[in-house]
mmCIF file of C-alpha atoms in Angstrom:
data_model
loop_
_atom_site.group_PDB
_atom_site.id
_atom_site.type_symbol
_atom_site.label_atom_id
_atom_site.label_comp_id
_atom_site.label_asym_id
_atom_site.label_seq_id
_atom_site.Cartn_x
_atom_site.Cartn_y
_atom_site.Cartn_z
ATOM 1 C CA MET A 98 51.538 138.108 180.119
ATOM 2 C CA SER A 99 48.384 137.785 178.061
ATOM 3 C CA ALA A 100 48.415 138.344 174.329
ATOM 4 C CA THR A 101 47.545 141.772 172.979
ATOM 5 C CA LEU A 102 44.531 142.186 170.732
ATOM 6 C CA TYR A 103 46.991 142.673 167.845
ATOM 7 C CA GLU A 104 48.543 139.257 168.560
ATOM 8 C CA LYS A 105 45.161 137.567 169.041
ATOM 9 C CA LEU A 106 44.032 138.884 165.662
ATOM 10 C CA GLY A 107 47.115 137.418 163.978
ATOM 11 C CA GLY A 108 49.473 140.385 163.781
ATOM 12 C CA GLN A 109 50.488 142.429 160.754
ATOM 13 C CA ALA A 110 49.394 139.966 158.049
ATOM 14 C CA THR A 111 45.869 139.706 159.428
ATOM 15 C CA ILE A 112 45.561 143.451 159.998
ATOM 16 C CA GLU A 113 46.550 143.971 156.338
ATOM 17 C CA LYS A 114 43.918 141.465 155.213
ATOM 18 C CA ILE A 115 41.249 143.142 157.371
ATOM 19 C CA VAL A 116 42.118 146.609 156.029
ATOM 20 C CA ASP A 117 42.090 145.383 152.422
ATOM 21 C CA ASP A 118 38.654 143.833 152.920
ATOM 22 C CA LEU A 119 37.395 146.912 154.777
ATOM 23 C CA HIS A 120 38.493 149.214 151.949
ATOM 24 C CA LYS A 121 36.767 147.017 149.347
ATOM 25 C CA ARG A 122 33.560 147.320 151.348
ATOM 26 C CA ILE A 123 33.942 151.095 151.828
ATOM 27 C CA VAL A 124 34.425 151.893 148.138
ATOM 28 C CA ALA A 125 31.448 149.662 147.270
ATOM 29 C CA ASP A 126 29.228 151.548 149.754
ATOM 30 C CA ASN A 127 27.558 154.533 148.087
ATOM 31 C CA SER A 128 27.065 156.258 151.458
ATOM 32 C CA LEU A 129 30.833 156.179 152.116
ATOM 33 C CA LYS A 130 32.453 156.203 148.676
ATOM 34 C CA PRO A 131 32.222 160.015 148.247
ATOM 35 C CA PHE A 132 34.427 160.561 151.336
ATOM 36 C CA PHE A 133 37.217 158.639 149.608
ATOM 37 C CA ALA A 134 36.783 160.041 146.076
ATOM 38 C CA ASN A 135 40.026 162.035 146.252
ATOM 39 C CA THR A 136 41.904 159.694 148.572
ATOM 40 C CA ASP A 137 45.126 157.940 147.669
ATOM 41 C CA MET A 138 43.933 154.485 148.769
ATOM 42 C CA ALA A 139 47.458 153.018 148.878
ATOM 43 C CA LYS A 140 48.462 155.744 151.325
ATOM 44 C CA GLN A 141 45.160 155.316 153.176
ATOM 45 C CA ARG A 142 45.828 151.565 153.453
ATOM 46 C CA ALA A 143 49.234 152.160 155.044
ATOM 47 C CA HIS A 144 47.762 154.703 157.481
ATOM 48 C CA GLN A 145 44.867 152.410 158.387
ATOM 49 C CA ILE A 146 47.136 149.408 159.010
ATOM 50 C CA ALA A 147 49.437 151.490 161.204
ATOM 51 C CA PHE A 148 46.473 153.013 163.031
ATOM 52 C CA PHE A 149 44.834 149.653 163.767
ATOM 53 C CA SER A 150 48.195 148.309 164.865
ATOM 54 C CA LEU A 151 48.434 151.189 167.343
ATOM 55 C CA ILE A 152 44.920 150.945 168.801
ATOM 56 C CA PHE A 153 45.047 147.125 168.945
ATOM 57 C CA GLU A 154 48.266 147.234 171.050
ATOM 58 C CA GLY A 155 50.619 146.280 168.240
ATOM 59 C CA PRO A 156 53.735 148.049 166.988
ATOM 60 C CA LYS A 157 53.541 151.836 167.198
ATOM 61 C CA GLN A 158 53.879 152.674 163.504
ATOM 62 C CA TYR A 159 51.175 155.307 163.183
ATOM 63 C CA THR A 160 52.532 158.773 162.423
ATOM 64 C CA GLY A 161 49.353 160.341 161.085
ATOM 65 C CA ARG A 162 47.364 163.176 162.536
ATOM 66 C CA PRO A 163 45.022 162.702 165.499
ATOM 67 C CA MET A 164 41.552 161.473 164.544
ATOM 68 C CA ASP A 165 39.851 164.823 165.144
ATOM 69 C CA LYS A 166 42.324 166.620 162.827
ATOM 70 C CA THR A 167 42.153 163.907 160.162
ATOM 71 C CA HIS A 168 38.368 164.087 159.967
ATOM 72 C CA THR A 169 37.858 167.867 160.388
ATOM 73 C CA GLY A 170 35.530 169.348 157.804
ATOM 74 C CA MET A 171 34.364 165.985 156.488
ATOM 75 C CA ASN A 172 30.958 166.352 158.127
ATOM 76 C CA LEU A 173 30.872 162.690 159.091
ATOM 77 C CA GLN A 174 27.636 161.656 160.769
ATOM 78 C CA GLU A 175 26.566 158.851 163.057
ATOM 79 C CA GLN A 176 25.333 156.733 160.117
ATOM 80 C CA HIS A 177 28.762 156.958 158.436
ATOM 81 C CA PHE A 178 30.507 155.812 161.593
ATOM 82 C CA ASP A 179 27.987 152.982 161.970
ATOM 83 C CA ALA A 180 28.490 151.918 158.333
ATOM 84 C CA ILE A 181 32.268 151.752 158.822
ATOM 85 C CA ALA A 182 31.771 149.754 162.034
ATOM 86 C CA LYS A 183 29.489 147.324 160.178
ATOM 87 C CA HIS A 184 32.053 146.910 157.386
ATOM 88 C CA LEU A 185 34.868 146.496 159.911
ATOM 89 C CA THR A 186 32.876 143.766 161.675
ATOM 90 C CA ALA A 187 32.438 141.907 158.363
ATOM 91 C CA ALA A 188 36.103 142.417 157.412
ATOM 92 C CA MET A 189 37.231 141.051 160.770
ATOM 93 C CA ALA A 190 35.104 137.944 160.238
ATOM 94 C CA VAL A 191 36.809 137.438 156.851
ATOM 95 C CA GLY A 192 40.130 137.892 158.668
ATOM 96 C CA GLY A 193 39.185 135.086 161.059
ATOM 97 C CA ALA A 194 38.735 137.210 164.192
ATOM 98 C CA SER A 195 36.711 135.706 167.012
ATOM 99 C CA ALA A 196 33.500 137.398 168.166
ATOM 100 C CA ASP A 197 35.256 138.491 171.386
ATOM 101 C CA ASP A 198 38.237 139.967 169.546
ATOM 102 C CA THR A 199 35.934 141.695 167.056
ATOM 103 C CA LYS A 200 33.967 143.242 169.922
ATOM 104 C CA ALA A 201 37.198 144.356 171.615
ATOM 105 C CA ALA A 202 38.408 145.937 168.370
ATOM 106 C CA LEU A 203 35.103 147.728 167.768
ATOM 107 C CA ASP A 204 35.068 148.973 171.364
ATOM 108 C CA ARG A 205 38.466 150.596 170.722
ATOM 109 C CA VAL A 206 37.243 152.184 167.507
ATOM 110 C CA ALA A 207 34.038 153.327 169.256
ATOM 111 C CA SER A 208 36.111 155.014 171.979
ATOM 112 C CA LEU A 209 37.381 157.348 169.217
ATOM 113 C CA LYS A 210 33.930 158.093 167.803
ATOM 114 C CA GLY A 211 33.720 161.580 169.323
ATOM 115 C CA ALA A 212 37.068 162.567 167.783
ATOM 116 C CA ILE A 213 36.219 160.974 164.429
ATOM 117 C CA LEU A 214 32.843 162.726 164.218
ATOM 118 C CA ASN A 215 34.275 165.953 165.684
ATOM 119 C CA LYS A 216 31.513 166.013 168.294
#
């Protein structure tokens, strides 16, 4: 059986590193920072790690709301999604992900774009 994307990326420790780097980039980005102004980032970190674990075929730890419910009323636009994708790409490089694994991960995130943007 071939390795899951979660395993290829390095499992829990690497996902944590990627999320930590991603969050640093998000809060430093003036186009995204306002969306997280009232967010408990420790809680957000746990949710994000569990969510990535789920969509990258790792342990099913995510117990949060579906993406469309989570993002309702936030008025997220295409450029916000693209900025997150750009930051995720950079964070995955820091985490040591290969170009193929990064593309696979971004394809999974992109498959949720409609729900995330509530379109």
